[in-house]
Coordinates of C-alpha atoms and ligand atoms in Angstrom, one line a residue:
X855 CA 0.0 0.0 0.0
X856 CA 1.8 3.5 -0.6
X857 CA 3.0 5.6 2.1
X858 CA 0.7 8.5 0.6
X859 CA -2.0 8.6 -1.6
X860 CA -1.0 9.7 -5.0
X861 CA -4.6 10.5 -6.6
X862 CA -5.1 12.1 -3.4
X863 CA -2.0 14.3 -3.5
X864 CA -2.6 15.2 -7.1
X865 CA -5.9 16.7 -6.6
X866 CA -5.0 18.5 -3.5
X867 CA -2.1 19.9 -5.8
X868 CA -4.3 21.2 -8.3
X869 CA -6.6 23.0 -5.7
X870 CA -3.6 24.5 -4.2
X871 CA -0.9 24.9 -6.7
X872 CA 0.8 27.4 -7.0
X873 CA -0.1 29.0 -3.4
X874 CA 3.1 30.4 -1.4
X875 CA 1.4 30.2 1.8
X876 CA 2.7 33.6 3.7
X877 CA 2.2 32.6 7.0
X878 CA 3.7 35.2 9.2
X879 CA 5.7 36.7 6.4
X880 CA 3.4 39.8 6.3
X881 CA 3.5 40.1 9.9
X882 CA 7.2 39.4 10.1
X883 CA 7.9 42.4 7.7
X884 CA 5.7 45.1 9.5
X885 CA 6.8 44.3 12.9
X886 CA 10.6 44.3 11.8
X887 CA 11.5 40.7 12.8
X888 CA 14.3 38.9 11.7
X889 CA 14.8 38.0 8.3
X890 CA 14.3 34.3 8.0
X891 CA 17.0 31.3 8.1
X892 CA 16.0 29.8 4.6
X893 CA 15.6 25.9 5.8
X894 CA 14.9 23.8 2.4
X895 CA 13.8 20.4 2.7
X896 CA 15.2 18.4 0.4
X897 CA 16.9 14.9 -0.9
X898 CA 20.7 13.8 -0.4
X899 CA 22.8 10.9 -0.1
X900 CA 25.0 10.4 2.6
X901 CA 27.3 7.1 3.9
X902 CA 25.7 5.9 7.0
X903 CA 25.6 2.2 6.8
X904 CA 29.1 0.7 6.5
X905 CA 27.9 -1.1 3.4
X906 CA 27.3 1.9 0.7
X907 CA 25.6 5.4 0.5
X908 CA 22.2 5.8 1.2
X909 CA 20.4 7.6 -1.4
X910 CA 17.2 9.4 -1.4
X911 CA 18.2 10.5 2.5
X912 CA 15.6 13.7 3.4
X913 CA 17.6 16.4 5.0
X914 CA 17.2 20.1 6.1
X915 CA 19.4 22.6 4.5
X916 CA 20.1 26.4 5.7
X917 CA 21.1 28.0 2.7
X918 CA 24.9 28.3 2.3
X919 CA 25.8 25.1 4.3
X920 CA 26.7 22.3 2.7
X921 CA 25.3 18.9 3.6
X922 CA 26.8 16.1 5.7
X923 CA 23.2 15.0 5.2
X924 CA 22.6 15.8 8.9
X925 CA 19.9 18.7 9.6
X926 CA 21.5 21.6 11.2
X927 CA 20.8 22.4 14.8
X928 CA 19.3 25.7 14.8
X929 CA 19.6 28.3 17.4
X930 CA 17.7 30.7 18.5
X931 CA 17.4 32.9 21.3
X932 CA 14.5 32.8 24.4
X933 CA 12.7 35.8 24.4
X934 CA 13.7 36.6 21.0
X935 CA 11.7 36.4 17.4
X936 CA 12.7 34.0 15.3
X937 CA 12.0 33.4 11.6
X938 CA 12.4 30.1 9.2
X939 CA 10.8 29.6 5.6
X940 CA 10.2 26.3 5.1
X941 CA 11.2 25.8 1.1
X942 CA 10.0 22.2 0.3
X943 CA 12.1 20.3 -2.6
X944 CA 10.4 16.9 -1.9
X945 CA 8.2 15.4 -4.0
X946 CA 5.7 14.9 -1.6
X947 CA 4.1 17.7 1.1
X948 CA 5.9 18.6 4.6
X949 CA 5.7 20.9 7.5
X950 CA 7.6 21.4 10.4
X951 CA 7.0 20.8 13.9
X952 CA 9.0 22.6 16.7
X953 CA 9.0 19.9 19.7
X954 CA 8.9 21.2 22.9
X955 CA 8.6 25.2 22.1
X956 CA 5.4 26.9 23.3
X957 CA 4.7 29.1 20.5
X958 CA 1.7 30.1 19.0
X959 CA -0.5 27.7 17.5
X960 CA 0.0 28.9 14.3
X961 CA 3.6 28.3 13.6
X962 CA 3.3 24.5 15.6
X963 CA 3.4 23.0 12.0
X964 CA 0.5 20.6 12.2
X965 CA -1.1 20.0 8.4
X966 CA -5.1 20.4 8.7
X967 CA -5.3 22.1 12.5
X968 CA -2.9 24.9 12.4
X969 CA -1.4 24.8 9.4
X970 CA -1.8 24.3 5.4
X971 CA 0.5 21.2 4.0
X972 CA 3.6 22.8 2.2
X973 CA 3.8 21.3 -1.4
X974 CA 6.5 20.6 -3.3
X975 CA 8.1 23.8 -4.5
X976 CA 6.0 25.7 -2.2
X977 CA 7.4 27.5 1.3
X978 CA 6.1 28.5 4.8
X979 CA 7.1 31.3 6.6
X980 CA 7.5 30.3 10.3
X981 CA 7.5 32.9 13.0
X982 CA 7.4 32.5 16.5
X983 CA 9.4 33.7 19.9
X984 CA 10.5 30.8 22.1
X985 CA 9.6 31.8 25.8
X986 CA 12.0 28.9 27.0
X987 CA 16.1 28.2 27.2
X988 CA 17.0 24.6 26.3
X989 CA 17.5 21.4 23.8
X990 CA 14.3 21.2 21.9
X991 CA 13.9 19.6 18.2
X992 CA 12.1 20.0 15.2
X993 CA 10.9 17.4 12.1
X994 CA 7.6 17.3 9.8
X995 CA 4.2 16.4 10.4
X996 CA 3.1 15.2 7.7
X997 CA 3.7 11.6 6.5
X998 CA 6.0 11.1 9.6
X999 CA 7.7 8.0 10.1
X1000 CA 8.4 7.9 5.9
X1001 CA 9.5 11.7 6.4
X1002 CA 11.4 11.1 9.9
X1003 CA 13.0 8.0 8.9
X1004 CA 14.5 9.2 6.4
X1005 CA 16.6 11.6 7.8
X1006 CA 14.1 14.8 9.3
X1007 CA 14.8 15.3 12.4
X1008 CA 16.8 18.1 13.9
X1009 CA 17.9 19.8 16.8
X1010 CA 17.3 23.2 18.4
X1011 CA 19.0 25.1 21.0
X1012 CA 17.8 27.9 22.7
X1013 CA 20.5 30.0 24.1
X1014 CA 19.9 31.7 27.3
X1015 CA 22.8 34.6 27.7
X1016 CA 22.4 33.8 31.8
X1017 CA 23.5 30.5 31.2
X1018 CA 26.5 28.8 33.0
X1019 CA 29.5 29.2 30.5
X1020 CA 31.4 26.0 29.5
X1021 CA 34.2 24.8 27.7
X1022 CA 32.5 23.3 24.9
X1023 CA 28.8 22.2 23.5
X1024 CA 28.5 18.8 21.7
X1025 CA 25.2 18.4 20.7
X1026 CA 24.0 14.8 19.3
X1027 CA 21.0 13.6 17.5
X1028 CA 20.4 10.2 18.4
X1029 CA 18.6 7.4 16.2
X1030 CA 18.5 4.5 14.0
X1031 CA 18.0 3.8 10.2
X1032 CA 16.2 1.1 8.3
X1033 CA 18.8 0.4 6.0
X1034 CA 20.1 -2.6 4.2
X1035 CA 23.6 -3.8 4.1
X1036 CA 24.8 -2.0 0.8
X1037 CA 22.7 1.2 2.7
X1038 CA 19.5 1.6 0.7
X1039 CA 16.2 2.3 2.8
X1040 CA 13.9 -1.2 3.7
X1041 CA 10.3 -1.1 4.7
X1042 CA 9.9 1.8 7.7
X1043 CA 8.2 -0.8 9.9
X1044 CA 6.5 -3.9 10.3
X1045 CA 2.9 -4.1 11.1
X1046 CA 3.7 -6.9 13.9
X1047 CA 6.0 -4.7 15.9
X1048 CA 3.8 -1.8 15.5
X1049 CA 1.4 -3.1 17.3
X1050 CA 3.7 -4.0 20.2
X1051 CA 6.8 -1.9 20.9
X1052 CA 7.1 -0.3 17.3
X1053 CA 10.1 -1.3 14.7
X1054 CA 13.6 -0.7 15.4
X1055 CA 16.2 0.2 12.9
X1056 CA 19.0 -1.7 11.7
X1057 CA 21.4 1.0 11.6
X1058 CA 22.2 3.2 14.8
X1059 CA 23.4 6.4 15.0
X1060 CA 24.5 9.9 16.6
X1061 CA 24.7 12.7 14.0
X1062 CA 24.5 9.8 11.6
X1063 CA 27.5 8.5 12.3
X1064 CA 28.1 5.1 13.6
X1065 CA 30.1 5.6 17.1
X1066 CA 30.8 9.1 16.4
X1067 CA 34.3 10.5 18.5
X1068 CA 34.6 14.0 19.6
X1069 CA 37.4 16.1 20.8
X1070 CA 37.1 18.1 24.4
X1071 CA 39.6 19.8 26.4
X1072 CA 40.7 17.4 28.8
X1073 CA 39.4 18.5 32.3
X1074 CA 36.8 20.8 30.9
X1075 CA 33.2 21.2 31.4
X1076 CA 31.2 20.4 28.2
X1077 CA 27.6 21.0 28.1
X1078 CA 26.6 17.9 26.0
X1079 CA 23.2 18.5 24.6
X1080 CA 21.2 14.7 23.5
X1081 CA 17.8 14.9 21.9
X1082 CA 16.5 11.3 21.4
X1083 CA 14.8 11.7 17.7
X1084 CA 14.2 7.8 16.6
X1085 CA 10.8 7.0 15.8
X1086 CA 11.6 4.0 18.1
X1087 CA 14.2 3.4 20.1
X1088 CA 13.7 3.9 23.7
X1089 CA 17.7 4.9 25.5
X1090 CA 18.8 3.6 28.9
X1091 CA 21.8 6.2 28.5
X1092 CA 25.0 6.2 31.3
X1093 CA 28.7 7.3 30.5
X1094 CA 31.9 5.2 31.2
X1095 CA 35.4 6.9 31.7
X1096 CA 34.1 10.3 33.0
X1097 CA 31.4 12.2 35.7
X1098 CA 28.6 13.6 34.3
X1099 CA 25.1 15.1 35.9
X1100 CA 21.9 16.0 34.9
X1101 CA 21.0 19.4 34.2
X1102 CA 18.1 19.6 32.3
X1103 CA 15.6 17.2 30.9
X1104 CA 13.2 18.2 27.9
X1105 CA 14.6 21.7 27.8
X1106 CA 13.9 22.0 31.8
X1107 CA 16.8 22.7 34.0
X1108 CA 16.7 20.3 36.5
X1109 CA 15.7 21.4 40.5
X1110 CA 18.9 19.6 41.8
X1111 CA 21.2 18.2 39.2
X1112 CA 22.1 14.6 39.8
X1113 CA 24.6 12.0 38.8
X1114 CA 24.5 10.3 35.7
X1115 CA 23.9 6.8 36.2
X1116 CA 21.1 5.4 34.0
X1117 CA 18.6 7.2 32.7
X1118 CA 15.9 6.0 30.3
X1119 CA 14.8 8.4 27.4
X1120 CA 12.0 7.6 24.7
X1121 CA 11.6 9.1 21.2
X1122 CA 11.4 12.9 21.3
X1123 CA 12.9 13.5 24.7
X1124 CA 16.2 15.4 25.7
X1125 CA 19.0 15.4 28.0
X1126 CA 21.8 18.4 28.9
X1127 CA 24.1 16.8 31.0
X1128 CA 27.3 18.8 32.3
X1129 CA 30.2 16.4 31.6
X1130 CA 33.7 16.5 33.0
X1131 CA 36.2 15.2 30.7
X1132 CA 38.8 12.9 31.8
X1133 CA 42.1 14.7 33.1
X1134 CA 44.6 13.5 30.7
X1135 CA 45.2 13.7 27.0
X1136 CA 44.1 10.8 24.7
X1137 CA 41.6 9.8 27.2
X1138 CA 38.2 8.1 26.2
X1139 CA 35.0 8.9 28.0
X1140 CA 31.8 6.9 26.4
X1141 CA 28.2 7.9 25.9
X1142 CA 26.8 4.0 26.0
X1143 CA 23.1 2.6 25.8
X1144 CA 22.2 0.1 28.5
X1145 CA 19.0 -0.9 27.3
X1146 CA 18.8 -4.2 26.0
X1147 CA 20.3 -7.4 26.9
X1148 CA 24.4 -6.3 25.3
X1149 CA 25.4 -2.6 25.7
X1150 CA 27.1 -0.8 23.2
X1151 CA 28.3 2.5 22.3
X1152 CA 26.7 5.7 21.4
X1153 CA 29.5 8.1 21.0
X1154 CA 32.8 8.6 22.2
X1155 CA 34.3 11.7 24.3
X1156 CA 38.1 12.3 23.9
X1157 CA 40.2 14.7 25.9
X1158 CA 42.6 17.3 24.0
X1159 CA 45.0 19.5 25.5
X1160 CA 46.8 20.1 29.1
X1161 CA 43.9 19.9 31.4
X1162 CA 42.0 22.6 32.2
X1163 CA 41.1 21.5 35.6
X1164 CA 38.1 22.0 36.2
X1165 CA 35.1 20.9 38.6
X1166 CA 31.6 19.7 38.2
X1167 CA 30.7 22.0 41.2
X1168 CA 31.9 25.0 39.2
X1169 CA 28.8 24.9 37.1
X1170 CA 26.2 27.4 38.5
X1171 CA 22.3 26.3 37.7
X1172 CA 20.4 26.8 34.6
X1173 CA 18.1 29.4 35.3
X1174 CA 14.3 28.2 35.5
X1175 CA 11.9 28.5 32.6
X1176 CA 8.6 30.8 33.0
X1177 CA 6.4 27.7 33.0
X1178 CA 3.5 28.1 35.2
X1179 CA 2.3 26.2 38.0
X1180 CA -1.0 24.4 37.6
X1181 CA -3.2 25.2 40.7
X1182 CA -4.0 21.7 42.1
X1183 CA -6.9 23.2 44.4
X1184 CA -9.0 24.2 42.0
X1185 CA -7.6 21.6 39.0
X1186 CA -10.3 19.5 37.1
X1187 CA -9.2 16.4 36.5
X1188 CA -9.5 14.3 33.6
X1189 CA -9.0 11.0 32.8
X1190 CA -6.6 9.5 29.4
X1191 CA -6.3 5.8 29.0
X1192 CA -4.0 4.3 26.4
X1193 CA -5.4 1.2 25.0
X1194 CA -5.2 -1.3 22.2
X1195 CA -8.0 -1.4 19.8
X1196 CA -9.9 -3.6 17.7
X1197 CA -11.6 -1.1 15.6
X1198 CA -10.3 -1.3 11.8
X1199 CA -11.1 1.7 10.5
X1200 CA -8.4 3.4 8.5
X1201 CA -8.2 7.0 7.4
X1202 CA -6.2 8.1 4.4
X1203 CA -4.5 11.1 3.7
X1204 CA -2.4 13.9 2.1
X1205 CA -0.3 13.0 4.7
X1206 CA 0.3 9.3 4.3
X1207 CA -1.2 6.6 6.5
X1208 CA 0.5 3.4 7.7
X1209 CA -3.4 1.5 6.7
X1210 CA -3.6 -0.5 10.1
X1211 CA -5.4 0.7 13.4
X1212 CA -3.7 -0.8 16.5
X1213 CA -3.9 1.7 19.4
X1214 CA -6.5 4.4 21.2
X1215 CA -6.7 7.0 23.5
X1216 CA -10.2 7.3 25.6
X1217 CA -11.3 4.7 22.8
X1218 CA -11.1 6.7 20.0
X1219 CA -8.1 5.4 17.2
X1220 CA -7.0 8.6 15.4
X1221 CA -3.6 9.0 14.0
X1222 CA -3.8 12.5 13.7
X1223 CA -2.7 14.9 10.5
X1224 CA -6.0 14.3 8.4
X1225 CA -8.9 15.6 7.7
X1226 CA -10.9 13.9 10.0
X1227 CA -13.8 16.0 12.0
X1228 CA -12.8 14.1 15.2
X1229 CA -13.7 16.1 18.6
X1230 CA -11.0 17.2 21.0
X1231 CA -10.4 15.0 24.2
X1232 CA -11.5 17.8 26.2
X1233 CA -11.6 21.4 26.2
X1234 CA -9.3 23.8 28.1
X1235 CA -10.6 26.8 29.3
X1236 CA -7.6 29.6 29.2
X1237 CA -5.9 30.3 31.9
X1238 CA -6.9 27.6 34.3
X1239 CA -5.4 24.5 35.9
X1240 CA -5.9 20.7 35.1
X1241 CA -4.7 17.6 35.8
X1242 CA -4.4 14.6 33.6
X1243 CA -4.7 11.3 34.9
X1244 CA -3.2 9.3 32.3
X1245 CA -3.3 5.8 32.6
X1246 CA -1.2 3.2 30.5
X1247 CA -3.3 0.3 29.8
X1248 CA -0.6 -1.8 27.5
X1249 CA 2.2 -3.8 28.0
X1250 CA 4.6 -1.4 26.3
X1251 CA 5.9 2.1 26.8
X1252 CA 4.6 4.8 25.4
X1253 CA 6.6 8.2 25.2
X1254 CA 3.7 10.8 25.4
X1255 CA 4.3 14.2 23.9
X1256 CA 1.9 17.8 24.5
X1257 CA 2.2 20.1 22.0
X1258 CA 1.9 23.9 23.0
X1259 CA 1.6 23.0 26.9
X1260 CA 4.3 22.0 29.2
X1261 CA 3.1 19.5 32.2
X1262 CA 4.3 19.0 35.3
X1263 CA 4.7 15.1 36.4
X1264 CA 2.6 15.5 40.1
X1265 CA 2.7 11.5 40.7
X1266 CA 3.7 8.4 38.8
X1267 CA 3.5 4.2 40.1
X1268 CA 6.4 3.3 38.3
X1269 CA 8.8 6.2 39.4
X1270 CA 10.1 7.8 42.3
X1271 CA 12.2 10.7 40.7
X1272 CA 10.0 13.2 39.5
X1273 CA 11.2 15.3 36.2
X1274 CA 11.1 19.2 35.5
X1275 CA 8.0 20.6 33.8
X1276 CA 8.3 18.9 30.5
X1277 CA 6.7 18.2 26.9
X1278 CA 7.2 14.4 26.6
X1279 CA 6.6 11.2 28.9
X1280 CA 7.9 8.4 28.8
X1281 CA 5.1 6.2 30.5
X1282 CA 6.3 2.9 31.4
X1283 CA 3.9 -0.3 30.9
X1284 CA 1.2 -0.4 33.3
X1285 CA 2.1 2.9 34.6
X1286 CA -0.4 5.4 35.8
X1287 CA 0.8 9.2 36.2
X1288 CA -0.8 12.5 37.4
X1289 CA 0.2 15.6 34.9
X1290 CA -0.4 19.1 36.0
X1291 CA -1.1 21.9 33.7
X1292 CA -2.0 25.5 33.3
X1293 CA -3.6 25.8 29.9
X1294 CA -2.4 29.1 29.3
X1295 CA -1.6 28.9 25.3
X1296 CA -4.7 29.1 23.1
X1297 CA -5.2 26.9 20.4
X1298 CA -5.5 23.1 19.2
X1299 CA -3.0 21.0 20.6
X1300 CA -2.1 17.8 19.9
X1301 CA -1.1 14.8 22.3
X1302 CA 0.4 11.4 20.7
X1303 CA 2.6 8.8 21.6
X1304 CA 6.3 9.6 20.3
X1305 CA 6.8 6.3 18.8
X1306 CA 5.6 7.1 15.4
X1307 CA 3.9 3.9 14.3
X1308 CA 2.0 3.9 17.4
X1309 CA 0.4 7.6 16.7
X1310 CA 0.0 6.8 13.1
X1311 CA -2.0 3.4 13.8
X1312 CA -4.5 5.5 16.0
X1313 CA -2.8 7.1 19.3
X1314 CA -2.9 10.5 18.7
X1315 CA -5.9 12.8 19.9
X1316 CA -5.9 17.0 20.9
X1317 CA -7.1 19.4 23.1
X1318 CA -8.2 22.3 22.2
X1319 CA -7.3 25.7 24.9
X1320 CA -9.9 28.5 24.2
Ligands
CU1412 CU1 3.4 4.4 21.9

């Protein structure tokens, strides 16, 4: 069955063609906001399995840099405008999706609720001011796990000028690829798996390289920045060789930073972890993934240079992000339950669909990014508190991501360390967890599991903030 539906496509084409869809562009110019970074989506090649070149890679491109094939990590500054126009040089639509930033609903890049889909040879301008500091990421909409696996998915940083200084930034994009041995793309999943724990890839990665090694200066602090942007692969990161801690998860500075030991992370989520590099030149530190029955390595950290001796403890805080604080006393709460589902509907549309049903969320199978009139799970009124009680009714993990809204994690059964205010969950199997919110950005948001093939086979849903 294809990925999207050509007749479909065609005749949306013809109604549109030929739009440039402004977007804030108007706006951008009369309010004198920055010009835009010109971000093209596009095809490449690039050698990431050891067997060949992988051709017909999707990448991101700001114009003037010349492609590794890896999309560029963007920065932009909190409290600042920022401006992107989306050129698209597929052959099929796209948007783009800024994971974790609570802009307006507008610019959040989802095809049919806040956004048209961007055709080939069309553009979008994108406008928006990020209110928060931290690791953050951004990849399509739109025909997602065809789009994602093959190559969209980038990173964002949001600079904060009151942030600790260190000694160096490494930032790395973790996932895998469905490649075969001479490096061409296979099937982006098999039904089987995703109705259990989704489809792993065959290649794995950081910045698309296979065990990646980066210079530091030996005894420096580096601010290593990890966004987890697989469609599947769950981490269980730690580090060998070298003391790291925590210091912010999903763009949140931690409360107390804490020691690096082993931390799981599902698709979409981040980690900033302050790392103190070994004291003496030529020495390895290792990034490695525990998950799984045999560890192996993620990247490697080597130390340059006399040592600069330095301390973990000379790191001052991140400063906090404005997120607000839900007020629990007068909070409604409302209930989410994951489930499977036997219903076999399938919708189709411009933006793709995987043609199988497997998951639900409050009963209703929806994989979001179509046209479908389907109500929102509830509705927020601005401005006041809620609380989710989401419950996790399978036997596998779901990484749960809000768009728009940042949540705070009040209580959980299968945890005991409580995260920052963040955008994504990773809810273990059977687990049940309270999630406190002030609905305070207006719009239609939506909420989907961050394993791709489980959104697209039905658990996705919205709320909608008026
Ligand atoms: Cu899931």
């Amino acid at each position: 069955m294809p990925m999207l539906d050509r007749r479909m496509f065609l005749q949306a084409s013809a109604a549109f063609g030929g739009a440039f869809a402004l977007g804030a562009g108007l706006a951008a110019k009369a309010g004198g906001a920055p010009d835009p970074q010109i971000l093209t989506a596009r095809f490449t090649e690039a050698r990431i399995a050891t067997g060949g070149t992988t051709p017909r890679l999707m990448t991101y491109d700001l114009s003037g840099t010349a492609g590794s094939g890896v999309p560029p990590v963007l920065r932009m500054r909190k409290g600042e405008p920022y401006a992107a126009r989306l050129i698209n040089r597929l052959d099929e639509p796209t948007t783009v999706h800024w994971h974790g930033l609570r802009i307006v609903n507008a610019m959040d890049g989802v095809p049919e609720m806040t956004q048209p889909y961007v055709y080939p040879g069309e553009g979008f301008d994108y406008l928006f001011t990020p209110p928060d500091a931290g690791t953050f990421w951004y990849h399509p909409h739109c025909n997602t796990l065809m789009q994602m696996g093959s190559g969209l998915t980038g990173v964002i940083v949001v600079e904060n000028p009151e942030d600790p200084a260190f000694d160096a930034e490494i930032v790395l994009n973790l996932r895998d690829w469905r490649l075969n041995a001479s490096g061409a793309f296979i099937a982006p999943f098999k039904p089987r798996d995703a109705a259990r724990g989704g489809t792993y890839g065959t290649v794995r990665t950081a910045n698309w390289q296979r065990e990646p090694v980066y210079d530091a200066p030996a005894g420096g602090l580096v601010r290593v920045r990890i966004a987890a942007t697989d469609v599947t692969r769950i981490y269980s990161i730690g580090l060998e060789g070298a003391a790291a801690r925590v210091i912010a998860l999903d763009g949140n500075p931690v409360e107390m930073p804490f020691a690096l030991d082993r931390l799981d992370i599902g698709p979409g989520q981040r980690v900033d972890l302050a790392l103190r590099m070994p004291e003496n030149e030529e020495s390895r530190a290792t990034l490695d993934n525990f998950r799984g029955s045999s560890p192996w390595t993620i990247a490697t950290f080597r130390a340059v240079g006399a040592s600069l001796k330095r301390d973990l403890r000379d790191i001052n805080p991140l400063p906090p992000n404005p997120v607000a604080e839900a007020d629990l006393s007068t909070a409604r709460r409302i209930p989410i339950d994951l489930t499977a589902t036997a219903e076999q509907g399938v919708s189709t549309s411009i933006c793709g669909t995987l043609g199988y049903t497997f998951w639900a969320i409050n009963k209703v199978p929806w994989p979001g990014d179509t046209p479908d009139p389907v109500a929102p799970i509830e509705e927020l009124k601005l401005g006041k508190s809620y609380v989710l009680e989401i419950a996790n009714r399978t036997p596998h993990a779901h990484p749960i991501h809000l768009h728009g809204l940042s949540f705070r994690v009040l209580a959980a059964n299968k945890r005991t360390v409580l995260p920052p205010p963040t955008d994504t969950i990773l809810l273990l199997p059977d687990e049940q967890a309270q999630l406190a919110l002030v609905a305070d950005n207006p719009g239609d948001w939506l909420f989907h599991c961050h394993i791709i093939e489980h959104q697209k086979t039905g658990m996705a849903a919205y709320f909608r903030v008026a």
